[in-house]
Coordinates of C-alpha atoms in Angstrom, one line a residue:
M243 CA 7.2 -128.4 -159.9
L244 CA 7.7 -131.3 -157.5
D245 CA 10.3 -129.3 -155.5
E246 CA 7.8 -126.4 -155.1
P247 CA 5.1 -127.8 -152.7
Y248 CA 2.7 -124.9 -153.2
R249 CA 2.7 -125.3 -156.9
W250 CA 2.2 -129.0 -156.6
I251 CA -0.8 -128.5 -154.2
E252 CA -2.3 -126.0 -156.6
A253 CA -1.9 -128.4 -159.5
I254 CA -3.6 -131.2 -157.5
N255 CA -6.5 -128.9 -156.7
D256 CA -6.8 -128.0 -160.3
R257 CA -6.7 -131.7 -161.2
R258 CA -9.4 -132.4 -158.6
D259 CA -11.7 -129.7 -160.1
Y260 CA -11.2 -131.1 -163.6
V261 CA -11.9 -134.7 -162.6
E262 CA -15.1 -133.7 -160.7
D263 CA -16.3 -131.7 -163.8
Q264 CA -15.8 -134.8 -165.9
L265 CA -17.6 -137.1 -163.4
R266 CA -20.5 -134.8 -162.6
P267 CA -22.8 -136.1 -165.5
G268 CA -22.1 -139.7 -164.7
S269 CA -25.0 -142.0 -163.8
P270 CA -24.8 -142.8 -160.1
V271 CA -24.6 -146.4 -158.8
V272 CA -26.4 -147.7 -155.7
G273 CA -25.4 -150.7 -153.6
L274 CA -27.8 -152.1 -151.0
N275 CA -28.1 -155.3 -148.9
Y276 CA -31.3 -157.3 -149.2
N277 CA -32.5 -160.5 -147.5
E278 CA -30.8 -162.9 -149.8
G279 CA -27.7 -161.0 -150.8
M280 CA -26.5 -157.7 -152.2
L281 CA -27.7 -155.5 -155.0
L282 CA -25.9 -153.1 -157.4
L283 CA -28.1 -150.9 -159.6
T284 CA -27.7 -148.0 -162.0
V285 CA -29.4 -146.7 -165.1
G286 CA -27.3 -146.6 -168.3
G287 CA -27.4 -146.0 -172.0
G288 CA -26.5 -149.4 -173.2
Q289 CA -22.9 -149.8 -172.2
R290 CA -22.6 -152.3 -169.4
K291 CA -21.5 -150.9 -166.0
I292 CA -21.8 -153.8 -163.5
F293 CA -19.4 -156.7 -163.6
E294 CA -18.4 -159.8 -161.7
V295 CA -14.8 -159.7 -160.3
H296 CA -14.7 -163.1 -158.5
N297 CA -17.1 -165.6 -157.1
R298 CA -18.5 -163.4 -154.4
T299 CA -17.3 -160.0 -155.5
A300 CA -18.8 -157.5 -158.0
L301 CA -17.8 -154.1 -159.3
S302 CA -19.4 -151.0 -160.9
A303 CA -18.0 -147.6 -161.7
I304 CA -18.6 -144.2 -163.2
G305 CA -16.1 -142.3 -165.4
H306 CA -14.2 -142.8 -168.6
P307 CA -14.7 -146.2 -170.1
A308 CA -11.0 -146.7 -170.7
Y309 CA -10.2 -146.3 -167.0
I310 CA -13.1 -148.4 -166.0
E311 CA -12.0 -151.3 -168.2
Q312 CA -8.4 -151.0 -167.2
L313 CA -9.2 -151.2 -163.5
R314 CA -11.8 -153.8 -163.9
M315 CA -9.2 -156.0 -165.6
L316 CA -6.7 -155.3 -162.9
A317 CA -9.2 -156.3 -160.2
T318 CA -10.3 -159.4 -162.1
D319 CA -6.8 -160.6 -163.0
T320 CA -5.5 -160.0 -159.5
A321 CA -8.4 -162.0 -158.0
S322 CA -7.9 -164.8 -160.4
V323 CA -4.2 -165.0 -159.7
Q324 CA -4.7 -164.9 -155.9
G325 CA -7.4 -167.5 -156.1
F326 CA -5.3 -169.8 -158.2
Q327 CA -2.0 -169.4 -156.4
N328 CA -3.4 -169.5 -152.8
S329 CA -7.1 -170.0 -152.1
V330 CA -10.4 -168.5 -153.1
D331 CA -10.7 -167.6 -149.5
D332 CA -7.7 -165.3 -149.9
V333 CA -9.5 -163.2 -152.5
T334 CA -11.0 -160.5 -150.4
L335 CA -12.4 -157.1 -151.2
H336 CA -10.3 -155.5 -148.5
R337 CA -7.1 -156.7 -150.3
L338 CA -8.3 -155.7 -153.7
A339 CA -9.4 -152.2 -152.6
N340 CA -6.6 -151.3 -150.2
F341 CA -3.6 -152.9 -151.8
V342 CA -4.4 -153.0 -155.5
L343 CA -7.0 -150.6 -156.8
G344 CA -6.8 -147.8 -154.2
P345 CA -3.0 -147.4 -154.5
A346 CA -3.1 -147.6 -158.3
I347 CA -5.7 -144.8 -158.5
K348 CA -3.9 -142.7 -155.9
Q349 CA -0.6 -142.9 -157.8
A350 CA -2.3 -142.0 -161.1
F351 CA -4.1 -139.0 -159.5
E352 CA -0.9 -137.6 -157.9
A353 CA 1.2 -138.1 -161.0
I354 CA 0.3 -134.6 -162.3
F355 CA 2.2 -135.0 -165.5
G356 CA 0.1 -137.9 -166.6
G357 CA -3.6 -138.4 -167.4
A358 CA -6.0 -137.9 -164.5
P359 CA -8.0 -141.0 -163.5
I360 CA -11.5 -140.1 -164.3
I361 CA -13.2 -142.8 -162.3
K362 CA -15.1 -143.6 -159.1
M363 CA -15.6 -147.3 -158.2
L364 CA -18.2 -149.2 -156.1
L365 CA -17.4 -152.8 -155.1
A366 CA -19.5 -155.4 -153.2
E367 CA -18.4 -158.6 -151.5
L368 CA -20.8 -161.2 -150.2
G369 CA -19.7 -162.3 -146.8
T370 CA -18.5 -165.8 -146.0
L371 CA -16.4 -167.7 -143.4
G372 CA -17.4 -165.2 -140.7
R373 CA -17.0 -162.1 -142.8
E374 CA -20.0 -159.8 -143.2
N375 CA -21.2 -158.3 -146.5
Q376 CA -19.1 -155.3 -147.4
F377 CA -19.4 -152.4 -149.8
I378 CA -16.4 -150.3 -150.7
S379 CA -16.2 -147.2 -152.7
I380 CA -12.9 -145.8 -154.2
S381 CA -12.8 -142.2 -155.3
Y382 CA -10.7 -140.7 -158.1
D383 CA -7.9 -139.8 -155.6
G384 CA -7.7 -143.3 -154.2
T385 CA -9.7 -142.7 -151.0
V386 CA -11.3 -145.9 -149.8
V387 CA -14.6 -145.9 -147.9
T388 CA -16.2 -149.0 -146.4
N389 CA -19.8 -149.7 -145.4
R390 CA -21.4 -153.0 -144.5
H391 CA -25.0 -152.0 -145.2
A392 CA -25.2 -149.7 -148.2
Q393 CA -22.9 -147.6 -150.4
L394 CA -23.2 -145.4 -153.5
I395 CA -21.2 -143.3 -155.9
G396 CA -22.2 -140.1 -157.7
G397 CA -20.3 -137.5 -159.8
T398 CA -19.8 -135.1 -156.9
D399 CA -19.8 -135.1 -153.1
A400 CA -23.1 -133.0 -153.2
I401 CA -24.8 -135.7 -155.3
E402 CA -23.6 -138.4 -152.9
N403 CA -24.7 -136.5 -149.9
A404 CA -28.2 -135.9 -151.3
M405 CA -28.5 -139.6 -152.1
N406 CA -27.3 -140.6 -148.7
Q407 CA -29.9 -138.3 -147.1
S408 CA -32.7 -139.7 -149.2
L409 CA -31.6 -143.3 -148.3
A410 CA -31.4 -142.5 -144.6
A411 CA -34.9 -141.0 -144.6
S412 CA -36.5 -143.9 -146.3
D413 CA -38.4 -146.5 -144.3
S414 CA -40.0 -148.4 -147.3
N415 CA -37.6 -151.3 -147.6
D416 CA -38.7 -154.6 -146.1
G417 CA -35.5 -156.4 -147.3
S418 CA -37.1 -158.2 -150.3
L419 CA -35.5 -157.8 -153.7
N420 CA -38.7 -156.1 -154.9
S421 CA -38.6 -153.3 -152.4
T422 CA -34.8 -153.0 -152.5
V423 CA -34.8 -152.5 -156.2
R424 CA -37.4 -149.8 -155.9
L425 CA -35.5 -148.1 -153.0
A426 CA -32.3 -148.2 -155.1
L427 CA -34.1 -146.6 -158.1
E428 CA -35.5 -143.8 -155.9
T429 CA -32.0 -143.2 -154.5
W430 CA -30.5 -143.2 -157.9
A431 CA -33.1 -140.7 -159.2
V432 CA -32.3 -138.3 -156.3
G433 CA -28.6 -138.3 -157.5
R434 CA -29.5 -138.1 -161.1
D435 CA -31.9 -135.1 -160.6
L436 CA -29.2 -133.2 -158.8
S437 CA -26.6 -134.1 -161.4
L438 CA -28.8 -132.7 -164.2
Q439 CA -29.3 -129.5 -162.2
E440 CA -25.6 -129.1 -161.5
N441 CA -24.9 -129.5 -165.2
D442 CA -27.3 -126.7 -166.0
E443 CA -24.8 -123.7 -165.8
T444 CA -27.7 -121.2 -165.9
D445 CA -29.4 -122.7 -162.8
R446 CA -26.9 -124.2 -160.5
P447 CA -28.8 -125.0 -157.3
E448 CA -28.0 -124.0 -153.8
T449 CA -27.6 -126.9 -151.3
D450 CA -31.0 -128.1 -150.4
E451 CA -31.5 -130.0 -147.1
S452 CA -35.2 -130.7 -147.7
P453 CA -36.2 -134.3 -148.6
A454 CA -36.8 -135.1 -152.2
D455 CA -40.3 -134.9 -153.5
P456 CA -41.5 -138.5 -154.4
A457 CA -43.5 -137.2 -157.4
Q458 CA -40.5 -135.4 -158.8
I459 CA -38.3 -138.5 -158.2
H460 CA -40.7 -140.7 -160.2
E461 CA -40.9 -138.1 -162.9
V462 CA -37.1 -138.1 -163.2
L463 CA -37.1 -141.9 -163.4
K464 CA -39.8 -142.0 -166.1
T465 CA -37.9 -139.4 -168.1
E466 CA -34.5 -141.1 -167.8
L467 CA -35.9 -144.5 -168.6
N468 CA -37.2 -143.2 -171.9
E469 CA -33.6 -143.1 -173.1
G470 CA -31.8 -145.4 -170.7
Q471 CA -32.4 -148.7 -169.1
I472 CA -32.1 -150.2 -165.7
E473 CA -29.0 -152.3 -165.1
A474 CA -28.9 -154.4 -161.9
A475 CA -27.0 -157.4 -160.6
V476 CA -27.1 -159.4 -157.3
L477 CA -24.7 -161.4 -155.3
D478 CA -27.2 -164.1 -154.4
T479 CA -26.7 -166.4 -151.4
T480 CA -29.3 -168.9 -152.7
R481 CA -27.4 -169.3 -156.0
R482 CA -25.8 -172.8 -156.4
G483 CA -22.1 -173.1 -157.2
N484 CA -19.1 -170.9 -156.4
S485 CA -20.2 -167.9 -158.4
K486 CA -23.0 -165.9 -156.6
F487 CA -23.1 -163.1 -159.2
R488 CA -26.2 -162.8 -161.4
L489 CA -27.3 -160.0 -163.7
L490 CA -31.0 -159.3 -163.5
Q491 CA -32.7 -159.8 -166.8
P492 CA -35.0 -157.1 -168.3
E493 CA -38.0 -159.2 -167.8
E494 CA -37.2 -159.7 -164.1
I495 CA -36.6 -156.0 -163.6
E496 CA -39.9 -155.3 -165.3
N497 CA -41.7 -157.6 -162.9
L498 CA -40.0 -156.1 -159.9
T499 CA -41.1 -152.6 -160.9
A500 CA -44.5 -153.5 -162.3
G501 CA -47.3 -151.2 -161.1
W502 CA -44.7 -148.9 -159.5
L503 CA -43.0 -147.0 -162.3

């Protein structure tokens, strides 16, 4: 097949369709800056999805748990080795994404005789030594996208576009952790709502450019939180010590959303 380009391209397209079908029901992940650091947030069913990679770097993903764990360990081990052999300042998200994770995912995706990488990743790096905060997403085909202010991942491009539109239209965030968590939850719910609609084969929606209805978004949140739970972590500039990563505890999340949900 490799010596027949058209067959190879067709196989890649089929592979892309397959991976997107597998990723579509995945719970989106939202990454936002706030006044004292960076936030990663999702809603899950109990299996942890947000992890520390290194002192100032965190990771989340959607997809098959085996791929997530494999690439999480690759990122963590690489960061640890680089930090030990050279310097912790040499452990950068740019290196991890563009020279380790991105190429590994791209190679797996294009190796059409092997298993397809059912994964999308979102990584965050808290700035230091003149570097700004940075979010990077890596798609299942190895595509790397960088944003210094916010980034998100969802099961399909349509889901991510809807979430980005909702995020761009919002003016409710004052930079506090409280309002940032709420904005992240609203953005997550936009993606989750579309994901549920896309998975309903009897009522697959047309692309809708209209802004999401706040009442509907809160209804989606309440329904999903009956079965799932909010998972959130921050890279906190005020945290003492080398590690800036901190998982938000359920009590803290409850206080941040009290009177709102």
